Coordinates of C-alpha atoms in Angstrom, one line a residue:
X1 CA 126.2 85.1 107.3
X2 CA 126.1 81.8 105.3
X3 CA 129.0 80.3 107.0
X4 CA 127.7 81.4 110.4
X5 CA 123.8 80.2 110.1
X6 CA 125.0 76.4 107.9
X7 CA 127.2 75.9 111.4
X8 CA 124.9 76.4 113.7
X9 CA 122.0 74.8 112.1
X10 CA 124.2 71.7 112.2
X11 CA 125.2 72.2 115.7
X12 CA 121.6 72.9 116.8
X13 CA 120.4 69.8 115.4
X14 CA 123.8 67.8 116.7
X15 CA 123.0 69.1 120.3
X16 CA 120.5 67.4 123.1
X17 CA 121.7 70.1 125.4
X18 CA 119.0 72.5 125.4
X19 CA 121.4 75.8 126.7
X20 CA 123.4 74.7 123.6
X21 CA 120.8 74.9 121.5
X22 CA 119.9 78.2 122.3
X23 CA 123.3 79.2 122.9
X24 CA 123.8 78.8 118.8
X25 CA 120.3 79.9 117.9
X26 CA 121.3 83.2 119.5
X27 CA 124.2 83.1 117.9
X28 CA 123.0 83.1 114.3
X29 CA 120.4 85.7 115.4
X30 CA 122.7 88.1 116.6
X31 CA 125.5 87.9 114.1
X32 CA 122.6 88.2 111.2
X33 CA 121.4 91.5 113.0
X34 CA 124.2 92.8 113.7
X35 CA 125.4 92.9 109.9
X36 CA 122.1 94.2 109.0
X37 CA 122.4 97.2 111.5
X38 CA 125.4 97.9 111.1
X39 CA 125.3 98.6 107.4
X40 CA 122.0 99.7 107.0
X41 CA 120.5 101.2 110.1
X42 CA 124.2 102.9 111.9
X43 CA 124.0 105.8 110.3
X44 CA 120.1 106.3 111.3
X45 CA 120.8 105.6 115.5
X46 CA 124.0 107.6 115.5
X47 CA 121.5 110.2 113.6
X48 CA 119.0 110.5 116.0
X49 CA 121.5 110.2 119.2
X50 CA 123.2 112.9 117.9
X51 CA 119.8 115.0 118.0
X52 CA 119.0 113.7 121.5
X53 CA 122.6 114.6 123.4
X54 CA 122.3 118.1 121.8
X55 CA 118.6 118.9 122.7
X56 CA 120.3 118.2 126.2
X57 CA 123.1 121.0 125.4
X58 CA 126.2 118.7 124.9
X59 CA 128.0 118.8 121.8
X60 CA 127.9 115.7 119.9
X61 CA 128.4 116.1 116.0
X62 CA 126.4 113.1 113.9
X63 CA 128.8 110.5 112.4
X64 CA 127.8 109.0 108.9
X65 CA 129.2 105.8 107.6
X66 CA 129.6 106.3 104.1
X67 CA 129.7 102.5 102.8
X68 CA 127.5 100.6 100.3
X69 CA 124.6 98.5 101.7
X70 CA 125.4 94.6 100.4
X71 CA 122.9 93.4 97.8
X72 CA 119.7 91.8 99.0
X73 CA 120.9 92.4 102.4
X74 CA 117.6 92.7 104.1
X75 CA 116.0 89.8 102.2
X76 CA 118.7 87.3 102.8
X77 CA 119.0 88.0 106.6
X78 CA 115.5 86.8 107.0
X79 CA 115.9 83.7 104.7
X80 CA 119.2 82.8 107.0
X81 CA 117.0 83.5 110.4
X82 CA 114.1 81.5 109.5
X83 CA 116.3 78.7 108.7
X84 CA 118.1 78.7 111.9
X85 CA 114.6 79.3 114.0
X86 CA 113.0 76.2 111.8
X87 CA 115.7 74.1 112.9
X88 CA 115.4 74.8 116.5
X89 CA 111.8 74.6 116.1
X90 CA 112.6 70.8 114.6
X91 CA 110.3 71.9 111.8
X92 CA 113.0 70.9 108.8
X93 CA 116.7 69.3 109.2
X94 CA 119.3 71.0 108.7
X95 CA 121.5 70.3 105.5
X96 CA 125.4 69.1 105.1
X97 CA 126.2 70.6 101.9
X98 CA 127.5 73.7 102.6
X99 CA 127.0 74.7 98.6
X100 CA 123.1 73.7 98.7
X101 CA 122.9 76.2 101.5
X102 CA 124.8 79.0 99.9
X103 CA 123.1 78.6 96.5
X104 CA 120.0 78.6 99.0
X105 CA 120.8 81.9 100.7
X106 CA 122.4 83.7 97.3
X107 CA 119.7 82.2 94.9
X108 CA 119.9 84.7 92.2
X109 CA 116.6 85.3 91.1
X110 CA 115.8 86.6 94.8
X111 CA 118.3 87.9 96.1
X112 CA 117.3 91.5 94.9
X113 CA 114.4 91.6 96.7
X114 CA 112.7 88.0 97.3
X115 CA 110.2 86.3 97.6
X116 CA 111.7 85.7 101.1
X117 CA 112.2 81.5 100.6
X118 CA 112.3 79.0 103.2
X119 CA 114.4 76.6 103.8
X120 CA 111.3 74.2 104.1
X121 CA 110.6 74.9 100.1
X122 CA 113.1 76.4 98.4
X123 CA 116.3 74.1 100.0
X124 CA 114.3 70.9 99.3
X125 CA 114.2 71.7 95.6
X126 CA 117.7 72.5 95.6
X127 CA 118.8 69.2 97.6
X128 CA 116.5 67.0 95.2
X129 CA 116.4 66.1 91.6
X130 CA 114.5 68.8 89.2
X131 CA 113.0 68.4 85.4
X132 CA 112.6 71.2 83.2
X133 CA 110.1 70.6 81.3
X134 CA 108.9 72.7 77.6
X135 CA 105.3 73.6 79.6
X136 CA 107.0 74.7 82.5
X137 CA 109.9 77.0 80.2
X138 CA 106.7 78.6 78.3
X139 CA 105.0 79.1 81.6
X140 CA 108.3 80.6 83.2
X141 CA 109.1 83.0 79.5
X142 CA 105.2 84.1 80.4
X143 CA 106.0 85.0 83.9
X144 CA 108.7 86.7 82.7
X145 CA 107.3 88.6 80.1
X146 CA 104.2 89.7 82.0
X147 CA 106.6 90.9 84.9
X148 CA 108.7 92.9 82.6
X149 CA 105.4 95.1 81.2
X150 CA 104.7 95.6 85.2
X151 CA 107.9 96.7 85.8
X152 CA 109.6 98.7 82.3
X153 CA 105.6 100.0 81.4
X154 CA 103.8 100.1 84.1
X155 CA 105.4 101.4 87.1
X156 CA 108.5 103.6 85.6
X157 CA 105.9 105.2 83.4
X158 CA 104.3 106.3 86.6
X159 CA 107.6 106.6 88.2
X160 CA 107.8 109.6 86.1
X161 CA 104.2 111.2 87.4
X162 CA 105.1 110.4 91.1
X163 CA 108.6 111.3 91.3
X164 CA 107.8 115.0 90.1
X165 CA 105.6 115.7 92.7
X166 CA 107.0 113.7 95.4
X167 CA 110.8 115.3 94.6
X168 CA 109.2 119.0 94.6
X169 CA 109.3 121.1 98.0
X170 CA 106.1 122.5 99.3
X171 CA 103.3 124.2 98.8
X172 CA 101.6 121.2 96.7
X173 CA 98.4 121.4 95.1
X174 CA 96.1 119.0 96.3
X175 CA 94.8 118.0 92.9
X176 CA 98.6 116.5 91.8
X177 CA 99.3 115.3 95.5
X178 CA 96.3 112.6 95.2
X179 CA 97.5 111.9 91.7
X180 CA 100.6 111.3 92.8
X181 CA 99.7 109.1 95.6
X182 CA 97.4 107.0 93.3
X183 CA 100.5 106.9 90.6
X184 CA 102.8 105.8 93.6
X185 CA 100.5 103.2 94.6
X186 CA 100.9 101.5 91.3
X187 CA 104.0 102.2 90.7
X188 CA 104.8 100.2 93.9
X189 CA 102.7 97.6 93.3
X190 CA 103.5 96.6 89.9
X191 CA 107.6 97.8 90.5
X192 CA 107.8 94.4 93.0
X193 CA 104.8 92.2 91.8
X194 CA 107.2 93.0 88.5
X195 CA 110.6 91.7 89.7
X196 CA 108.3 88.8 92.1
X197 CA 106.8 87.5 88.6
X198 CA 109.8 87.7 86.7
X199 CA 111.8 85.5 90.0
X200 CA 109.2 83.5 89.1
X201 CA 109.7 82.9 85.7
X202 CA 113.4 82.3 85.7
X203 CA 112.7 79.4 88.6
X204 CA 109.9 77.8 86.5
X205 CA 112.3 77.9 83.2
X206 CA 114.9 76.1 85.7
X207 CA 112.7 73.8 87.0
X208 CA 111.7 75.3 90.9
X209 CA 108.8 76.5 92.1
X210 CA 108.6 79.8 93.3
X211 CA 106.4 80.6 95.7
X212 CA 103.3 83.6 94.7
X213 CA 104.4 86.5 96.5
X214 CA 101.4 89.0 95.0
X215 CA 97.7 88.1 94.8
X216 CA 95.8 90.9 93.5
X217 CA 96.2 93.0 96.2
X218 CA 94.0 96.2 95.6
X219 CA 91.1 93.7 95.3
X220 CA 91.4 93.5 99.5
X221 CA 88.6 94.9 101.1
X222 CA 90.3 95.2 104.7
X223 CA 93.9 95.1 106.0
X224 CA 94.0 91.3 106.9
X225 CA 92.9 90.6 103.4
X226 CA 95.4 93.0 102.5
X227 CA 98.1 91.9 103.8
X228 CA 97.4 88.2 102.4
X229 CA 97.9 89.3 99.5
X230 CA 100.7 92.1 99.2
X231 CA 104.2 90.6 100.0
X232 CA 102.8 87.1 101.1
X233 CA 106.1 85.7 101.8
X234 CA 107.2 89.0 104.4
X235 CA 103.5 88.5 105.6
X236 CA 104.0 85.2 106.4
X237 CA 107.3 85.6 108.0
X238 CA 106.1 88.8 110.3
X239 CA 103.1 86.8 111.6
X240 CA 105.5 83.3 111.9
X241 CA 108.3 84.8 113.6
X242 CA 107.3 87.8 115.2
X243 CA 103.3 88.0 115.9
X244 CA 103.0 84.8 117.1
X245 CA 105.5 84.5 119.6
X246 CA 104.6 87.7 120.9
X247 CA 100.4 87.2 120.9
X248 CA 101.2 83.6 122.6
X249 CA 103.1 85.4 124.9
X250 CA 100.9 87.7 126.0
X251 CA 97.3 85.5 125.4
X252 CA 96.5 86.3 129.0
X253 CA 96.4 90.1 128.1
X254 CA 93.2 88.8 125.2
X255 CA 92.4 91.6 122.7
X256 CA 95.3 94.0 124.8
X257 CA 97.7 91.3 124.1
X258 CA 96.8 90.9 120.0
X259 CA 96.9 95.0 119.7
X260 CA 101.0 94.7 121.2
X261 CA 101.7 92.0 118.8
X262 CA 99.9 93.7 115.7
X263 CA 101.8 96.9 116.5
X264 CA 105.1 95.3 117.7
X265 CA 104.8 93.6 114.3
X266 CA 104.3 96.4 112.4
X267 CA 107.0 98.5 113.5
X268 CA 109.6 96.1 112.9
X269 CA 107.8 95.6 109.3
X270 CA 108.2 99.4 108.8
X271 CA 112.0 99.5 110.1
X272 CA 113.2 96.8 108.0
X273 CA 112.0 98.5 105.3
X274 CA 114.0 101.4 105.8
X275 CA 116.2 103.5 108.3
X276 CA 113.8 106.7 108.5
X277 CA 110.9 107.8 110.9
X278 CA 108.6 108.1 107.8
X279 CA 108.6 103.8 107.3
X280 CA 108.4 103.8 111.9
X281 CA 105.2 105.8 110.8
X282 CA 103.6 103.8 108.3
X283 CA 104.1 100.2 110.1
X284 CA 102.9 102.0 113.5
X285 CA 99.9 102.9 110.5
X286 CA 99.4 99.8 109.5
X287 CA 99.6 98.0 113.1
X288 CA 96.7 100.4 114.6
X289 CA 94.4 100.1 111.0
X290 CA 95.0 95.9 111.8
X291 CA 94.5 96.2 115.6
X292 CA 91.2 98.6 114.5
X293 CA 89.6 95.6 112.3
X294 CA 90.6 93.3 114.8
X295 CA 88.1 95.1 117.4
X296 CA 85.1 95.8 114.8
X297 CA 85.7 92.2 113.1
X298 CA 82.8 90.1 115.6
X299 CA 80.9 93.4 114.2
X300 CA 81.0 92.9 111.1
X301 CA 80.2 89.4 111.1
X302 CA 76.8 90.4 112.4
X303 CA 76.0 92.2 109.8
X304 CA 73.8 91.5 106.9
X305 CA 75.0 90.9 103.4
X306 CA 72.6 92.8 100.9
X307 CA 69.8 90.8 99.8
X308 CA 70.3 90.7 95.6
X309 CA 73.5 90.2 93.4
X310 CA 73.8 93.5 92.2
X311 CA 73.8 95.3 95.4
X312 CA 76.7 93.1 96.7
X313 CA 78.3 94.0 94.1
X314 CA 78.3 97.5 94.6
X315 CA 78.9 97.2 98.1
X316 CA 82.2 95.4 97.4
X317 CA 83.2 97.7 94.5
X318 CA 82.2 100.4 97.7
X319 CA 84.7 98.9 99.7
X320 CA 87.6 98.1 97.9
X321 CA 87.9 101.7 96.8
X322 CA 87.1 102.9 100.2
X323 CA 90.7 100.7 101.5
X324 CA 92.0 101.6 98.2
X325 CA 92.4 104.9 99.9
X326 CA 93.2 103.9 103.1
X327 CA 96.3 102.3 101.3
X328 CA 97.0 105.0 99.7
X329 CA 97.7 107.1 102.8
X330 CA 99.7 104.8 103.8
X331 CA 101.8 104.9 101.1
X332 CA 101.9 108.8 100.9
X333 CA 103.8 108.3 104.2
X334 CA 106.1 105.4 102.9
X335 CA 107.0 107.4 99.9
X336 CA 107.5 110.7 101.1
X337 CA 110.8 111.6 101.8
X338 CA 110.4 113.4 105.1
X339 CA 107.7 113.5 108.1
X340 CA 107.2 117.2 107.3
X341 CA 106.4 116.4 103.2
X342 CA 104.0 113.8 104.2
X343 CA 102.2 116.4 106.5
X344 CA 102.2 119.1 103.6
X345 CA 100.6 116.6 101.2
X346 CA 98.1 115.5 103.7
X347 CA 97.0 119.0 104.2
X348 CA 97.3 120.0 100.2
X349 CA 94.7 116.6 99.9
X350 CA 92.1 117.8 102.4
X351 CA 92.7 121.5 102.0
X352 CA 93.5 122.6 98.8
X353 CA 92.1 119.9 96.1
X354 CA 91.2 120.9 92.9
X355 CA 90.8 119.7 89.7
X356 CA 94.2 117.9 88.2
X357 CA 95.9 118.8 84.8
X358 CA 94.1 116.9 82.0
X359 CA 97.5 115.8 81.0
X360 CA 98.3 114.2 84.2
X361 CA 95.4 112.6 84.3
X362 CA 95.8 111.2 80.5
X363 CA 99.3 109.8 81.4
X364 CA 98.0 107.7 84.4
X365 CA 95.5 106.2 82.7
X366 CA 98.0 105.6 79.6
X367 CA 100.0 103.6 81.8
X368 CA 97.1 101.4 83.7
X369 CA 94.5 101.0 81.2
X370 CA 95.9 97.5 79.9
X371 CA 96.8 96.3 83.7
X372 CA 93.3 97.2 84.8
X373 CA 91.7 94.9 82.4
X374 CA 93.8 92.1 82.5
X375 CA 94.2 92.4 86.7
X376 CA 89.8 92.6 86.3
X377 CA 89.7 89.6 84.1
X378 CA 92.5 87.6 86.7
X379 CA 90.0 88.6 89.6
X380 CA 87.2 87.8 87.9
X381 CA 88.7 84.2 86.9
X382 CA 90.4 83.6 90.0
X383 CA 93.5 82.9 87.7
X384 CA 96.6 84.6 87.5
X385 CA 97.8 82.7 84.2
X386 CA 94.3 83.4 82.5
X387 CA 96.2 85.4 79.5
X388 CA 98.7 82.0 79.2
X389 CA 95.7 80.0 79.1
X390 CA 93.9 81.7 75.8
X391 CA 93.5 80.3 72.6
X392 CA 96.7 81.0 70.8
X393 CA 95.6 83.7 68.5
X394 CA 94.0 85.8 71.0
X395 CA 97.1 85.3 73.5
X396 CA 99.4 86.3 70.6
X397 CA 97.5 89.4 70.0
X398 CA 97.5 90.1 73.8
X399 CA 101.4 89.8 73.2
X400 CA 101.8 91.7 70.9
X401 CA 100.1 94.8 72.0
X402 CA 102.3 94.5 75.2
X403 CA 105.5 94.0 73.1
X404 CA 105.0 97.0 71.4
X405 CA 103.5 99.0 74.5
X406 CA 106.7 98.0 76.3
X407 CA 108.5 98.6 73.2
X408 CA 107.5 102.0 72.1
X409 CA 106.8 103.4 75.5
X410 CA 108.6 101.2 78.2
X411 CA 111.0 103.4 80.3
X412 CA 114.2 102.5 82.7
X413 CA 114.3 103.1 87.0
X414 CA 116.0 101.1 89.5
X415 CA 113.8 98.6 91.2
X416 CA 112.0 100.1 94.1
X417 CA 112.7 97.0 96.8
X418 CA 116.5 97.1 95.2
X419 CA 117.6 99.8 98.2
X420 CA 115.6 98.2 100.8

C-alpha cells in the first residue's frame, strides 16, 4: 500500500496528461480497496452470496477465509487515499522520501486506530524540523495519563456491565438492556477518546501535534453537532471525500440530492466500520437522523430561544439528554451482535422496563462519577487541559485520586477500534 500510493503520488504530480493522472489516481484507489476487502470484508460478500444463490435453490456452501486482519488496516487505507486524492486535487505536493512517507502511513501512535492524519499535517511535521520542548513533554505525560483513566477505569469497568448483557441470548429485561446501552455508550466513548488522548500524548512528548479527534461529544444537542465532535478526523474525511463530491454532484436534485449524499455517506461510514448488517443499519441510522435535521433545521432557526438564563439552560440540559438517547439507540444497534439481538433489546426497552438491580446501577455510577465532573468542568471552561492548568496542589490531588482509582480498580480489554 505504501509503496503503491508514494509512486503514484509522484507520478500524479510528474504528469500534465490528465488520463494519466487519473489513470494513477485510480490506481492507488483500487489497489487500497482491494486490500481492505479482501481481508476484512471477503468473508462477509461470500456470506451473504452464499444465502442469496440458495434462497434460489442452488447449492452453494459459504467459503470463509480464515486469515488475520493487518493492524490498523482500515485506518491506514484512508490516510494512504487522502493522500493520493490531495495530490490530484493539487492541494499538497507530493514527497520524495520514500521513509517520510512510510513513517507517515505506519506512524505508531495511530496506527491502531487514528486519528486518521493527513498528509497536509502530519507529513509536513515529519518532513520538517521538530523541538521537544519540557512544557510540551508534561503536556503530552498529561494527555497520556488522562487517556489511560478513560481507557483502564472508565470504559473496561463498564466493559464488564455491558458485555454481560450484550453476550447473553434473549429474553432481556428491559431494565438491564437500557443499562447496558447507557454503559456501552461510555464505554465507547471513553475506549477511543482513551487511545485518541493517549496518540496524543506520545506525539506532543515527541514534538508533533496531533490533531483533537474528540470534543465532548455527549454535550451535542443534534447530529451535526454530533458528529463534529465524535471522531472529528473520520467526520472530516466522510464529508471531504465522500459527501461532497456526491452533494456537488447531485446540487441540481437540492434537499433530494443532500438526503443521497447524507445517506450514501453514512452507509459507507457504517461498512468501514465493520463487515455485518448491524453497522449497514446504524450508518443507514445515522444518515436518515442527519437528513431529518437537515429538513427541520430553517425550522428551528425560527424558533425562539427562551426569554431568561435559567430556562435556556434547562432547555439545553432537555436536549442533550433527549440526543443522548437517540445516540444511544444507535449504539444498541452498533453493539449488538446480531440484527435479531438488537430487535430483542429494543422490545425488552419499550416493553418490559422495570426497575434495574441497585448493584448495576452502583457500578455505573462507580465508574463515571469522576469523568462526569471533570467532562462538566471541560464543558463548562471550554478547555480540555483545564485539570493541567490547576494550581499544582490541587492538580496533584486530582492525580492522585486517579492514580489510585486506576490503580486499585483499573481493569484490562482490548481496545474497541483495535478490530475495526
Amino acid at each position: 500500500s505504501i509503496t503503491t500510493d508514494y509512486f503514484c503520488g509522484l507520478r500524479i504530480h510528474g504528469s500534465d496528461n490528465e488520463k494519466a493522472r487519473k489513470r494513477f489516481l485510480l490506481l492507488s484507489i483500487l489497489v487500497n480497496l482491494s486490500i481492505l476487502g479482501f481481508f476484512k470484508y471477503f468473508n462477509f460478500f461470500a456470506d451473504n452470496f452464499a444465502h442469496l444463490i440458495n434462497h434460489f435453490g442452488f447449492s452453494c456452501p459459504p467459503r470463509a477465509l480464515h486469515i488475520l486482519l493487518p493492524l490498523g488496516i482500515s485506518f491506514y487505507t484512508l490516510k494512504t487515499i487522502s493522500y493520493t486524492v490531495d495530490v490530484y486535487l493539487e492541494k499538497i505536493k507530493p514527497t520524495r522520501s520514500y521513509r517520510d512517507y512510510a513513517l507517515f502511513v505506519s506512524f505508531f501512535p495511530l496506527i491502531l486506530a487514528g486519528p486518521i492524519m493527513r498528509a497536509g499535517d502530519l507529513l509536513r511535521q515529519i518532513s520538517s524540523r521538530r523541538k521537544v520542548t519540557l512544557e510540551g513533554f508534561q503536556e503530552g505525560s498529561y494527555l497520556i495519563f488522562w487517556g489511560a483513566f478513560q481507557k483502564f477505569f472508565v470504559a473496561d469497568n463498564l466493559a464488564l456491565i455491558a458485555d454481560k448483557v450484550f453476550n447473553a441470548p434473549p429474553p432481556y429485561s428491559g431494565a438491564a438492556a437500557l443499562l447496558a446501552v447507557y454503559a456501552y455508550a461510555f464505554q465507547i466513548y471513553c475506549d477511543f477518546a482513551g487511545y485518541s488522548n493517549i496518540a496524543r500524548g506520545l506525539g506532543r512528548c515527541m514534538g508533533f501535534d496531533i490533531m483533537v479527534n474528540f470534543n465532548l461529544p455527549y454535550f451535542a444537542t443534534n447530529p451535526q453537532d454530533f458528529w463534529q465532535r465524535w471522531h472529528i478526523s473520520l467526520s472530516a474525511w466522510l464529508r471531504d471525500y465522500i459527501y461532497t463530491p456526491i452533494a456537488v454532484g447531485l446540487r441540481g436534485w437540492k434537499t433530494w440530492g443532500i438526503a443521497v449524499a447524507l445517506m450514501a455517506t453514512f452507509l459507507a461510514c457504517g461498512l468501514w466500520h465493520g463487515a455485518a448488517w448491524t453497522f449497514v443499519i446504524w450508518g443507514a441510522y445515522w444518515g436518515l437522523l442527519l437528513t431529518l435535521y437537515a429538513l427541520i433545521k430553517p425550522l428551528l432557526r425560527k424558533m425562539s430561544e427562551p426569554p431568561t438564563a435559567f430556562r435556556r439552560k434547562i432547555c439545553f440540559a432537555a436536549t442533550v439528554f433527549f440526543f443522548f438517547n437517540l445516540t444511544c439507540l444507535g449504539w444498541l444497534i452498533f453493539r449488538a451482535q446480531s440484527v435479531s439481538q438488537a430487535y430483542h433489546m429494543i422490545y425488552a426497552v419499550l416493553f418490559n422496563l422495570h426497575m434495574p438491580q441497585v448493584s448495576a446501577l452502583r457500578a455505573v455510577f462507580a465508574a463515571l462519577w469522576l469523568l462526569i465532573i471533570i467532562e462538566g468542568l471541560q464543558f463548562a471552561k471550554k478547555d480540555a487541559l483545564v485539570i493541567f492548568k490547576w494550581h499544582w496542589l490541587l492538580r496533584g490531588l486530582a492525580y492522585f485520586i486517579i492514580f489510585m482509582l486506576m490503580s486499585d480498580l483499573g481493569a484490562s480489554k482490548e481496545f474497541i477500534y483495535g478490530q475495526f
